Structure formats: structure tokens, C-alpha cells
mmCIF file of C-alpha atoms and ligand atoms in Angstrom:
data_model
loop_
_atom_site.group_PDB
_atom_site.id
_atom_site.type_symbol
_atom_site.label_atom_id
_atom_site.label_comp_id
_atom_site.label_asym_id
_atom_site.label_seq_id
_atom_site.Cartn_x
_atom_site.Cartn_y
_atom_site.Cartn_z
ATOM 1 C CA UNK A 1 -47.818 -25.876 53.134
ATOM 2 C CA UNK A 2 -48.142 -23.398 50.149
ATOM 3 C CA UNK A 3 -50.057 -20.275 51.058
ATOM 4 C CA UNK A 4 -52.310 -20.984 48.050
ATOM 5 C CA UNK A 5 -53.748 -23.962 46.471
ATOM 6 C CA UNK A 6 -51.815 -25.088 43.419
ATOM 7 C CA UNK A 7 -53.968 -27.344 41.247
ATOM 8 C CA UNK A 8 -53.596 -27.301 37.430
ATOM 9 C CA UNK A 9 -57.142 -26.660 35.921
ATOM 10 C CA UNK A 10 -55.870 -26.540 32.190
ATOM 11 C CA UNK A 11 -54.466 -30.020 31.497
ATOM 12 C CA UNK A 12 -57.426 -32.400 30.576
ATOM 13 C CA UNK A 13 -58.144 -35.033 33.174
ATOM 14 C CA UNK A 14 -60.942 -36.606 34.988
ATOM 15 C CA UNK A 15 -62.832 -33.804 36.703
ATOM 16 C CA UNK A 16 -63.901 -36.039 39.523
ATOM 17 C CA UNK A 17 -60.263 -36.374 40.746
ATOM 18 C CA UNK A 18 -59.246 -32.731 40.000
ATOM 19 C CA UNK A 19 -59.674 -31.304 43.186
ATOM 20 C CA UNK A 20 -60.162 -32.579 46.719
ATOM 21 C CA UNK A 21 -62.778 -35.013 47.508
ATOM 22 C CA UNK A 22 -64.853 -35.734 50.702
ATOM 23 C CA UNK A 23 -64.457 -36.632 53.369
ATOM 24 C CA UNK A 24 -63.285 -33.453 54.950
ATOM 25 C CA UNK A 25 -62.418 -32.672 58.566
ATOM 26 C CA UNK A 26 -64.895 -30.696 60.742
ATOM 27 C CA UNK A 27 -63.647 -27.086 61.072
ATOM 28 C CA UNK A 28 -66.095 -24.764 62.667
ATOM 29 C CA UNK A 29 -65.412 -20.986 62.271
ATOM 30 C CA UNK A 30 -67.284 -17.996 63.322
ATOM 31 C CA UNK A 31 -69.125 -16.219 60.471
ATOM 32 C CA UNK A 32 -68.106 -14.808 57.880
ATOM 33 C CA UNK A 33 -65.261 -17.118 58.129
ATOM 34 C CA UNK A 34 -61.893 -16.952 56.532
ATOM 35 C CA UNK A 35 -60.531 -18.654 53.606
ATOM 36 C CA UNK A 36 -56.998 -18.586 55.308
ATOM 37 C CA UNK A 37 -58.318 -20.932 58.016
ATOM 38 C CA UNK A 38 -59.729 -23.747 55.678
ATOM 39 C CA UNK A 39 -58.524 -27.059 55.263
ATOM 40 C CA UNK A 40 -57.708 -27.876 52.496
ATOM 41 C CA UNK A 41 -57.272 -24.378 51.173
ATOM 42 C CA UNK A 42 -59.893 -23.420 48.634
ATOM 43 C CA UNK A 43 -58.492 -22.916 45.092
ATOM 44 C CA UNK A 44 -59.388 -19.177 44.027
ATOM 45 C CA UNK A 45 -57.087 -19.451 41.087
ATOM 46 C CA UNK A 46 -54.148 -17.522 42.844
ATOM 47 C CA UNK A 47 -51.558 -19.891 41.317
ATOM 48 C CA UNK A 48 -53.301 -20.987 38.149
ATOM 49 C CA UNK A 49 -55.877 -18.589 36.416
ATOM 50 C CA UNK A 50 -54.719 -17.377 33.193
ATOM 51 C CA UNK A 51 -55.951 -14.267 31.720
ATOM 52 C CA UNK A 52 -56.411 -13.514 27.981
ATOM 53 C CA UNK A 53 -57.426 -9.827 27.792
ATOM 54 C CA UNK A 54 -61.093 -10.780 27.792
ATOM 55 C CA UNK A 55 -61.938 -7.795 29.960
ATOM 56 C CA UNK A 56 -59.181 -5.289 28.952
ATOM 57 C CA UNK A 57 -59.650 -1.981 30.405
ATOM 58 C CA UNK A 58 -63.093 -2.601 32.210
ATOM 59 C CA UNK A 59 -63.914 -1.286 35.771
ATOM 60 C CA UNK A 60 -65.443 -3.928 37.914
ATOM 61 C CA UNK A 61 -66.880 -4.103 41.432
ATOM 62 C CA UNK A 62 -66.944 -7.209 43.084
ATOM 63 C CA UNK A 63 -68.772 -7.832 46.374
ATOM 64 C CA UNK A 64 -67.807 -10.700 48.729
ATOM 65 C CA UNK A 65 -64.156 -10.310 46.628
ATOM 66 C CA UNK A 66 -62.140 -11.346 49.758
ATOM 67 C CA UNK A 67 -62.627 -15.154 49.623
ATOM 68 C CA UNK A 68 -64.499 -17.851 47.859
ATOM 69 C CA UNK A 69 -66.326 -17.354 44.724
ATOM 70 C CA UNK A 70 -65.983 -13.549 44.890
ATOM 71 C CA UNK A 71 -62.109 -13.864 45.309
ATOM 72 C CA UNK A 72 -61.916 -16.160 42.063
ATOM 73 C CA UNK A 73 -63.903 -13.749 40.074
ATOM 74 C CA UNK A 74 -61.810 -10.790 41.189
ATOM 75 C CA UNK A 75 -58.618 -12.471 40.259
ATOM 76 C CA UNK A 76 -59.933 -13.609 36.939
ATOM 77 C CA UNK A 77 -61.099 -10.356 36.072
ATOM 78 C CA UNK A 78 -57.817 -8.472 37.107
ATOM 79 C CA UNK A 79 -55.840 -11.113 35.195
ATOM 80 C CA UNK A 80 -58.289 -10.536 31.928
ATOM 81 C CA UNK A 81 -57.235 -6.881 32.362
ATOM 82 C CA UNK A 82 -59.965 -5.290 34.610
ATOM 83 C CA UNK A 83 -59.254 -2.873 37.249
ATOM 84 C CA UNK A 84 -61.229 -4.256 40.359
ATOM 85 C CA UNK A 85 -62.712 -2.980 43.577
ATOM 86 C CA UNK A 86 -63.581 -5.581 46.145
ATOM 87 C CA UNK A 87 -66.002 -5.286 49.136
ATOM 88 C CA UNK A 88 -65.922 -7.539 52.262
ATOM 89 C CA UNK A 89 -66.835 -7.222 55.914
ATOM 90 C CA UNK A 90 -64.272 -5.622 58.290
ATOM 91 C CA UNK A 91 -63.748 -9.082 60.054
ATOM 92 C CA UNK A 92 -62.366 -10.271 56.627
ATOM 93 C CA UNK A 93 -59.428 -7.814 56.258
ATOM 94 C CA UNK A 94 -56.791 -10.666 56.504
ATOM 95 C CA UNK A 95 -58.528 -12.612 53.466
ATOM 96 C CA UNK A 96 -58.787 -9.367 51.769
ATOM 97 C CA UNK A 97 -55.223 -8.344 52.305
ATOM 98 C CA UNK A 98 -54.253 -11.638 50.931
ATOM 99 C CA UNK A 99 -55.871 -11.200 47.596
ATOM 100 C CA UNK A 100 -55.046 -7.489 47.236
ATOM 101 C CA UNK A 101 -51.261 -8.145 47.842
ATOM 102 C CA UNK A 102 -51.244 -11.110 45.221
ATOM 103 C CA UNK A 103 -53.076 -8.872 42.702
ATOM 104 C CA UNK A 104 -51.208 -5.539 43.146
ATOM 105 C CA UNK A 105 -48.022 -7.694 43.279
ATOM 106 C CA UNK A 106 -48.831 -8.854 39.765
ATOM 107 C CA UNK A 107 -49.201 -4.983 38.720
ATOM 108 C CA UNK A 108 -53.150 -5.117 38.718
ATOM 109 C CA UNK A 109 -55.120 -2.289 40.000
ATOM 110 C CA UNK A 110 -57.066 -3.427 43.008
ATOM 111 C CA UNK A 111 -58.861 -1.608 45.950
ATOM 112 C CA UNK A 112 -60.521 -2.708 48.990
ATOM 113 C CA UNK A 113 -63.512 -1.280 50.692
ATOM 114 C CA UNK A 114 -64.755 -2.969 53.703
ATOM 115 C CA UNK A 115 -68.156 -2.359 54.895
ATOM 116 C CA UNK A 116 -71.587 -3.933 55.518
ATOM 117 C CA UNK A 117 -73.807 -4.570 52.695
ATOM 118 C CA UNK A 118 -76.972 -4.500 54.913
ATOM 119 C CA UNK A 119 -76.785 -0.726 55.013
ATOM 120 C CA UNK A 120 -78.328 1.079 52.139
ATOM 121 C CA UNK A 121 -76.415 4.254 52.709
ATOM 122 C CA UNK A 122 -73.044 2.174 52.485
ATOM 123 C CA UNK A 123 -74.155 0.305 49.301
ATOM 124 C CA UNK A 124 -74.666 3.813 47.766
ATOM 125 C CA UNK A 125 -71.247 5.096 49.091
ATOM 126 C CA UNK A 126 -69.636 1.728 47.682
ATOM 127 C CA UNK A 127 -70.913 2.308 44.156
ATOM 128 C CA UNK A 128 -69.833 6.132 44.417
ATOM 129 C CA UNK A 129 -66.525 4.991 45.463
ATOM 130 C CA UNK A 130 -66.015 2.461 42.660
ATOM 131 C CA UNK A 131 -67.173 5.137 40.055
ATOM 132 C CA UNK A 132 -64.529 7.664 41.520
ATOM 133 C CA UNK A 133 -61.623 5.362 42.189
ATOM 134 C CA UNK A 134 -61.940 2.950 39.093
ATOM 135 C CA UNK A 135 -62.948 5.967 36.880
ATOM 136 C CA UNK A 136 -66.272 4.427 35.947
ATOM 137 C CA UNK A 137 -68.184 1.232 36.173
ATOM 138 C CA UNK A 138 -68.528 -1.410 33.545
ATOM 139 C CA UNK A 139 -69.174 -4.498 35.553
ATOM 140 C CA UNK A 140 -70.904 -5.212 38.900
ATOM 141 C CA UNK A 141 -70.487 -8.685 40.254
ATOM 142 C CA UNK A 142 -72.686 -9.244 43.174
ATOM 143 C CA UNK A 143 -71.250 -12.327 44.881
ATOM 144 C CA UNK A 144 -71.472 -11.436 48.619
ATOM 145 C CA UNK A 145 -74.194 -13.410 50.312
ATOM 146 C CA UNK A 146 -75.087 -14.811 53.989
ATOM 147 C CA UNK A 147 -75.884 -18.461 54.628
ATOM 148 C CA UNK A 148 -76.739 -19.639 58.207
ATOM 149 C CA UNK A 149 -78.446 -23.003 58.470
ATOM 150 C CA UNK A 150 -81.287 -23.529 61.132
ATOM 151 C CA UNK A 151 -82.715 -26.941 61.846
ATOM 152 C CA UNK A 152 -86.147 -25.610 62.078
ATOM 153 C CA UNK A 153 -88.286 -22.925 61.468
ATOM 154 C CA UNK A 154 -88.680 -22.737 65.335
ATOM 155 C CA UNK A 155 -84.966 -21.868 65.464
ATOM 156 C CA UNK A 156 -84.881 -19.236 62.942
ATOM 157 C CA UNK A 157 -85.826 -15.683 64.304
ATOM 158 C CA UNK A 158 -86.783 -12.651 62.596
ATOM 159 C CA UNK A 159 -83.479 -11.052 62.939
ATOM 160 C CA UNK A 160 -81.697 -13.866 61.001
ATOM 161 C CA UNK A 161 -84.338 -14.087 58.448
ATOM 162 C CA UNK A 162 -84.058 -10.508 57.834
ATOM 163 C CA UNK A 163 -80.307 -10.387 57.906
ATOM 164 C CA UNK A 164 -80.257 -13.012 54.984
ATOM 165 C CA UNK A 165 -82.658 -11.149 53.056
ATOM 166 C CA UNK A 166 -80.977 -7.783 53.542
ATOM 167 C CA UNK A 167 -77.571 -9.252 52.625
ATOM 168 C CA UNK A 168 -78.699 -11.477 49.783
ATOM 169 C CA UNK A 169 -81.803 -9.533 48.153
ATOM 170 C CA UNK A 170 -81.984 -5.881 49.277
ATOM 171 C CA UNK A 171 -78.259 -5.222 48.958
ATOM 172 C CA UNK A 172 -78.388 -6.599 45.455
ATOM 173 C CA UNK A 173 -81.312 -4.190 44.849
ATOM 174 C CA UNK A 174 -79.491 -1.315 46.474
ATOM 175 C CA UNK A 175 -76.333 -1.844 44.522
ATOM 176 C CA UNK A 176 -77.989 -2.428 41.141
ATOM 177 C CA UNK A 177 -79.976 0.745 41.508
ATOM 178 C CA UNK A 178 -77.081 2.797 42.582
ATOM 179 C CA UNK A 179 -74.708 1.160 39.837
ATOM 180 C CA UNK A 180 -77.064 1.380 36.676
ATOM 181 C CA UNK A 181 -76.967 5.151 36.405
ATOM 182 C CA UNK A 182 -73.301 4.967 35.939
ATOM 183 C CA UNK A 183 -73.161 1.925 33.424
ATOM 184 C CA UNK A 184 -72.462 2.280 29.798
ATOM 185 C CA UNK A 185 -73.872 0.313 27.113
ATOM 186 C CA UNK A 186 -71.912 -2.964 26.874
ATOM 187 C CA UNK A 187 -71.712 -2.918 30.941
ATOM 188 C CA UNK A 188 -72.871 -6.007 32.556
ATOM 189 C CA UNK A 189 -73.880 -7.145 35.939
ATOM 190 C CA UNK A 190 -73.288 -10.709 37.142
ATOM 191 C CA UNK A 191 -75.571 -11.904 40.244
ATOM 192 C CA UNK A 192 -74.852 -15.127 42.290
ATOM 193 C CA UNK A 193 -78.022 -17.392 42.904
ATOM 194 C CA UNK A 194 -77.490 -21.135 43.756
ATOM 195 C CA UNK A 195 -78.852 -24.481 43.305
ATOM 196 C CA UNK A 196 -80.981 -23.692 46.324
ATOM 197 C CA UNK A 197 -83.122 -21.645 44.315
ATOM 198 C CA UNK A 198 -84.539 -24.695 42.516
ATOM 199 C CA UNK A 199 -83.736 -27.345 45.224
ATOM 200 C CA UNK A 200 -84.083 -25.814 48.788
ATOM 201 C CA UNK A 201 -82.697 -27.601 51.605
ATOM 202 C CA UNK A 202 -84.903 -27.932 54.750
ATOM 203 C CA UNK A 203 -82.135 -26.155 57.054
ATOM 204 C CA UNK A 204 -81.745 -23.079 54.488
ATOM 205 C CA UNK A 205 -85.488 -21.760 54.821
ATOM 206 C CA UNK A 206 -84.330 -18.034 54.737
ATOM 207 C CA UNK A 207 -81.353 -18.669 52.393
ATOM 208 C CA UNK A 208 -83.105 -20.816 49.645
ATOM 209 C CA UNK A 209 -86.057 -18.255 48.895
ATOM 210 C CA UNK A 210 -83.340 -15.365 48.728
ATOM 211 C CA UNK A 211 -81.937 -17.202 45.886
ATOM 212 C CA UNK A 212 -84.796 -17.785 44.200
ATOM 213 C CA UNK A 213 -85.698 -14.142 44.558
ATOM 214 C CA UNK A 214 -82.166 -13.359 42.840
ATOM 215 C CA UNK A 215 -83.028 -15.593 39.893
ATOM 216 C CA UNK A 216 -86.335 -13.622 39.298
ATOM 217 C CA UNK A 217 -84.749 -10.182 39.938
ATOM 218 C CA UNK A 218 -82.016 -11.141 37.437
ATOM 219 C CA UNK A 219 -84.745 -11.893 34.706
ATOM 220 C CA UNK A 220 -86.863 -8.661 35.634
ATOM 221 C CA UNK A 221 -83.869 -6.321 35.518
ATOM 222 C CA UNK A 222 -82.265 -7.912 32.335
ATOM 223 C CA UNK A 223 -85.499 -6.847 30.447
ATOM 224 C CA UNK A 224 -85.251 -3.307 32.003
ATOM 225 C CA UNK A 225 -81.455 -3.183 31.535
ATOM 226 C CA UNK A 226 -81.856 -4.187 27.846
ATOM 227 C CA UNK A 227 -83.117 -0.793 27.135
ATOM 228 C CA UNK A 228 -79.727 0.697 27.994
ATOM 229 C CA UNK A 229 -77.699 -2.028 26.283
ATOM 230 C CA UNK A 230 -76.724 -3.490 29.611
ATOM 231 C CA UNK A 231 -76.832 -7.358 30.417
ATOM 232 C CA UNK A 232 -77.869 -8.791 33.594
ATOM 233 C CA UNK A 233 -77.385 -12.478 34.185
ATOM 234 C CA UNK A 234 -76.646 -14.760 37.402
ATOM 235 C CA UNK A 235 -74.481 -17.875 38.161
ATOM 236 C CA UNK A 236 -76.005 -20.647 40.243
ATOM 237 C CA UNK A 237 -73.296 -22.760 41.842
ATOM 238 C CA UNK A 238 -73.803 -25.858 43.566
ATOM 239 C CA UNK A 239 -71.622 -26.869 46.502
ATOM 240 C CA UNK A 240 -68.654 -24.910 46.413
ATOM 241 C CA UNK A 241 -65.629 -25.187 48.921
ATOM 242 C CA UNK A 242 -65.769 -21.896 50.532
ATOM 243 C CA UNK A 243 -65.666 -20.229 54.020
ATOM 244 C CA UNK A 244 -69.594 -19.775 53.728
ATOM 245 C CA UNK A 245 -69.882 -23.603 54.653
ATOM 246 C CA UNK A 246 -67.780 -23.978 57.906
ATOM 247 C CA UNK A 247 -68.973 -20.749 59.471
ATOM 248 C CA UNK A 248 -72.377 -22.004 59.729
ATOM 249 C CA UNK A 249 -73.449 -22.632 56.315
ATOM 250 C CA UNK A 250 -73.837 -26.357 57.023
ATOM 251 C CA UNK A 251 -73.767 -28.258 60.011
ATOM 252 C CA UNK A 252 -70.208 -29.653 60.606
ATOM 253 C CA UNK A 253 -71.282 -33.314 60.158
ATOM 254 C CA UNK A 254 -72.605 -32.488 56.690
ATOM 255 C CA UNK A 255 -69.509 -30.303 55.824
ATOM 256 C CA UNK A 256 -67.452 -33.493 56.287
ATOM 257 C CA UNK A 257 -69.251 -35.013 53.298
ATOM 258 C CA UNK A 258 -69.827 -31.791 51.476
ATOM 259 C CA UNK A 259 -70.195 -32.369 47.648
ATOM 260 C CA UNK A 260 -70.714 -36.105 47.879
ATOM 261 C CA UNK A 261 -74.088 -36.264 46.732
ATOM 262 C CA UNK A 262 -73.635 -34.559 43.402
ATOM 263 C CA UNK A 263 -72.734 -36.626 40.131
ATOM 264 C CA UNK A 264 -68.934 -35.660 40.019
ATOM 265 C CA UNK A 265 -68.868 -36.612 43.832
ATOM 266 C CA UNK A 266 -66.895 -33.487 45.248
ATOM 267 C CA UNK A 267 -67.407 -29.880 45.744
ATOM 268 C CA UNK A 268 -66.432 -27.237 43.396
ATOM 269 C CA UNK A 269 -63.699 -25.041 43.934
ATOM 270 C CA UNK A 270 -64.078 -21.068 43.403
ATOM 271 C CA UNK A 271 -61.817 -21.078 40.632
ATOM 272 C CA UNK A 272 -64.147 -23.560 38.821
ATOM 273 C CA UNK A 273 -67.070 -20.651 38.974
ATOM 274 C CA UNK A 274 -64.500 -17.833 37.683
ATOM 275 C CA UNK A 275 -64.836 -18.607 33.877
ATOM 276 C CA UNK A 276 -68.385 -18.110 34.022
ATOM 277 C CA UNK A 277 -68.206 -14.887 35.907
ATOM 278 C CA UNK A 278 -65.683 -13.965 33.091
ATOM 279 C CA UNK A 279 -67.757 -15.064 30.348
ATOM 280 C CA UNK A 280 -70.785 -13.198 31.489
ATOM 281 C CA UNK A 281 -69.070 -9.969 32.193
ATOM 282 C CA UNK A 282 -67.520 -9.978 28.756
ATOM 283 C CA UNK A 283 -68.415 -8.812 25.306
ATOM 284 C CA UNK A 284 -68.217 -12.486 24.187
ATOM 285 C CA UNK A 285 -71.603 -12.862 26.047
ATOM 286 C CA UNK A 286 -73.223 -10.224 23.829
ATOM 287 C CA UNK A 287 -76.328 -12.232 23.211
ATOM 288 C CA UNK A 288 -76.816 -13.604 26.665
ATOM 289 C CA UNK A 289 -78.937 -11.831 29.192
ATOM 290 C CA UNK A 290 -81.669 -12.862 31.844
ATOM 291 C CA UNK A 291 -79.870 -16.186 32.196
ATOM 292 C CA UNK A 292 -79.012 -18.248 35.079
ATOM 293 C CA UNK A 293 -75.845 -20.470 34.527
ATOM 294 C CA UNK A 294 -75.248 -23.480 36.679
ATOM 295 C CA UNK A 295 -72.009 -24.532 38.106
ATOM 296 C CA UNK A 296 -73.067 -27.592 40.032
ATOM 297 C CA UNK A 297 -70.915 -30.823 39.531
ATOM 298 C CA UNK A 298 -74.013 -32.103 37.799
ATOM 299 C CA UNK A 299 -76.647 -31.333 40.174
ATOM 300 C CA UNK A 300 -78.612 -29.801 37.353
ATOM 301 C CA UNK A 301 -80.683 -26.446 37.243
ATOM 302 C CA UNK A 302 -84.255 -27.441 35.942
HETATM 303 P P1 NAD B 401 -67.468 -16.605 50.932
HETATM 304 O O1 NAD B 401 -67.857 -16.778 52.613
HETATM 305 O O2 NAD B 401 -66.240 -16.913 50.402
HETATM 306 O O3 NAD B 401 -68.164 -15.381 50.495
HETATM 307 C C1 NAD B 401 -69.443 -14.788 50.827
HETATM 308 C C2 NAD B 401 -69.072 -13.307 51.010
HETATM 309 O O4 NAD B 401 -70.186 -12.500 51.216
HETATM 310 C C3 NAD B 401 -68.039 -13.054 52.195
HETATM 311 O O5 NAD B 401 -66.566 -13.216 52.050
HETATM 312 C C4 NAD B 401 -68.363 -11.615 52.708
HETATM 313 O O6 NAD B 401 -67.402 -10.748 52.306
HETATM 314 C C5 NAD B 401 -69.733 -11.129 51.959
HETATM 315 N N1 NAD B 401 -70.564 -10.847 52.938
HETATM 316 C C6 NAD B 401 -71.391 -11.561 53.589
HETATM 317 N N2 NAD B 401 -72.253 -10.805 54.435
HETATM 318 C C7 NAD B 401 -72.033 -9.293 53.972
HETATM 319 C C8 NAD B 401 -72.273 -8.264 54.552
HETATM 320 N N3 NAD B 401 -73.321 -7.986 55.409
HETATM 321 N N4 NAD B 401 -71.755 -7.256 53.932
HETATM 322 C C9 NAD B 401 -70.737 -7.228 53.063
HETATM 323 N N5 NAD B 401 -70.261 -8.439 52.687
HETATM 324 C C10 NAD B 401 -70.974 -9.638 53.389
HETATM 325 O O7 NAD B 401 -68.327 -17.931 50.318
HETATM 326 P P2 NAD B 401 -68.864 -18.079 48.926
HETATM 327 O O8 NAD B 401 -69.351 -19.443 48.967
HETATM 328 O O9 NAD B 401 -67.850 -17.830 47.929
HETATM 329 O O10 NAD B 401 -70.190 -17.112 48.692
HETATM 330 C C11 NAD B 401 -70.208 -16.380 47.400
HETATM 331 C C12 NAD B 401 -71.644 -16.385 47.151
HETATM 332 O O11 NAD B 401 -71.958 -17.629 46.497
HETATM 333 C C13 NAD B 401 -72.792 -16.139 48.018
HETATM 334 O O12 NAD B 401 -73.756 -15.417 47.427
HETATM 335 C C14 NAD B 401 -73.365 -17.524 48.156
HETATM 336 O O13 NAD B 401 -74.637 -17.533 48.681
HETATM 337 C C15 NAD B 401 -73.142 -18.150 46.782
HETATM 338 N N6 NAD B 401 -73.188 -19.616 46.731
HETATM 339 C C16 NAD B 401 -72.301 -20.227 47.251
HETATM 340 C C17 NAD B 401 -72.304 -21.821 47.265
HETATM 341 C C18 NAD B 401 -71.310 -22.568 48.008
HETATM 342 O O14 NAD B 401 -71.604 -23.913 48.172
HETATM 343 N N7 NAD B 401 -70.252 -22.020 48.604
HETATM 344 C C19 NAD B 401 -73.402 -22.327 46.605
HETATM 345 C C20 NAD B 401 -74.118 -21.434 45.872
HETATM 346 C C21 NAD B 401 -74.190 -20.276 46.009
HETATM 347 MG MG1 MG B 402 -64.924 -13.835 53.014
#
């Protein structure tokens, strides 16, 4: 089997059949999960994403850049001409090595920095490293996230609730706070919300409110950052085929049908989110700030 998915995202065709459709096989993994162990392999654009110089010379930090939507954003940013630093958890080194090898092999500048974003001191160090190694910071793409389902509030303990808020909300605050003083006018922050911000699942009682917080945080920070000529937006994906889901994001019986309930009747692939991250990071989005952009297969944002 090919190491990476090899779909063609550029030829006009019916989007419903463009990528794998349910049913999928059960495939439990421990969190945070590896893209390398998924069947079918997610498409992060490895063999397909074509850059057009839209981010030439930019310096970008992407959290969660080892896999899933973050990997797709990192590949797209690099191929659009940016130097990129990705962050991930130490357990994900295998996925990180895969994308770093791919992009450095193409001649792009890519740094990998493992570390836990639940730690405020690490968030500050990560931004300092990005500024030093990249020679500045023009794009902060906050893609890392924690999603672990719990059937009932009775099963959700304080440690889990706290870890989800720390990863999804506090880290966002710490990273943005550390990054903004280094970002010049024209720079952009792109956060990652979710359809869950608007249509929370019963089994995501901690995760869904973190995503609602990200939408409000994005709007409030956009108003502040406008004073510096910096834009702040969010992407809100619907179901996307990434290791987040088999590693506790969904029960395995729901994973089998993952994506079936959206109008396009399949999950999105990470590469299908990448063009939105690129647009929001680029100067072409010069009049777009404080927005949340859905990539949902038709399960629309309100
Ligand atoms: P993913 O598992 O590939 O990416 C999530 C990443 O978060 C991991 O790779 C990991 O590196 C990072 N992460 C988690 N905890 C961390 C920590 N404590 N410190 C540092 N890094 C940490 O899955 P994905 O689906 O691509 O997730 C990316 C983002 O997209 C998340 O914010 C997620 O909430 C959001 N999202 C995903 C979906 C979906 O269906 N997959 C839908 C809506 C939103
Ligand atoms: Mg990962």
C-alpha cells in the first residue's frame, strides 16, 4: 500500500465520491493516536497539494502539525512558500518525522518541536523557539486539540474536563498572548473551532464548550488585534478523518459510520481543510477577520 493517500483534489467531480465513504472498520488507538495507523490513510495532501506562492516568505507555527488537519495546513503552508514549525506530543514523533521528512525532502524549511501545550511555560518557550528558528512569526495556526468522548456527565471527571479546556482553550490563550508581540502588521492567527461549537453532541460535554469558547475568543481577539493590523479567524470543521476520532474522540461503533449524517455523506479529509487555512493566513484574506469558516460537508454553521 502507498505510504500516503493519492487522491486527486483538482479534477472536477462529484464531491460525495471523491474520498472514502462509510462504513469504516473499527480501529481503536490510544490517544493521541497516529495517522500512520489509520485505515484508510487520511489524505493530508502529501501527494497532491499544489502551492502557488500565496505565503511566500512567511514564518508559520502550526500546533498539532504532525497529523490530521494540522499536518494538512503545514504541508499547504510549506508548499505555498512558508517556513514552518510544527508542534506535537512526544508520543507522535513517528507522524511528525513522516511529515518533516516529506517537506524537507522537497526543500522546505520545517522544524519539529515536541511538547505539551497544557503547560503554559512550554507554550511560551514554543513561541520563543519559533521566533528564533524561523526568524520571526507571521502565522500562528492553532490546530492542536483534545477530544475524548464520555457517555455521561457521571463518567467525566475533573481531570479530563480540565485537560480538555487546558489543551483547547488555555493553550490558545497562552500561545496567542506570547505570539502577538512578535507578529507584524499583516500577520494572521487561524484558530480551529468545530461544528460542535454550535451543535454539541451529548457525549462531548467538555469538548463542545471549548469549541464555543474558541469562536468567542476568536471574535474578541480579532477586535483587539485589528489595532495592530493583525487578523484573527477560525476554521470550524465538521467530521474529518483524523486520528482524533479513533483514539477516543468517538465510540468505535460511531466511527464505523463517521460522516454518514452530513449531506455529502462522508467525512472530510484533512486536505479539504487546508485551502481555508491558507486563505485565512494569506494576504488575500485582507478584509476577513473575526470570522469562523465552516468546512462541514453541508452540516452548516448557523
Ligand atoms: P489530530 O489528532 O490529527 O490532531 C490533533 C493534534 O492535537 C494531535 O496531533 C496532537 O499533536 C495535538 N495535541 C493534542 N493534545 C496536545 C497537547 N496537550 N499538547 C500538544 N499537542 C496536543 O486530529 P484533528 O482532527 O486533525 O484535530 C485538529 C483540530 O481539529 C482539533 O482542534 C480538533 O478539535 C479540530 N476538529 C477536528 C474535527 C474532526 O472531525 N477531526 C472536527 C472539528 C474540529
Ligand atoms: Mg497527531
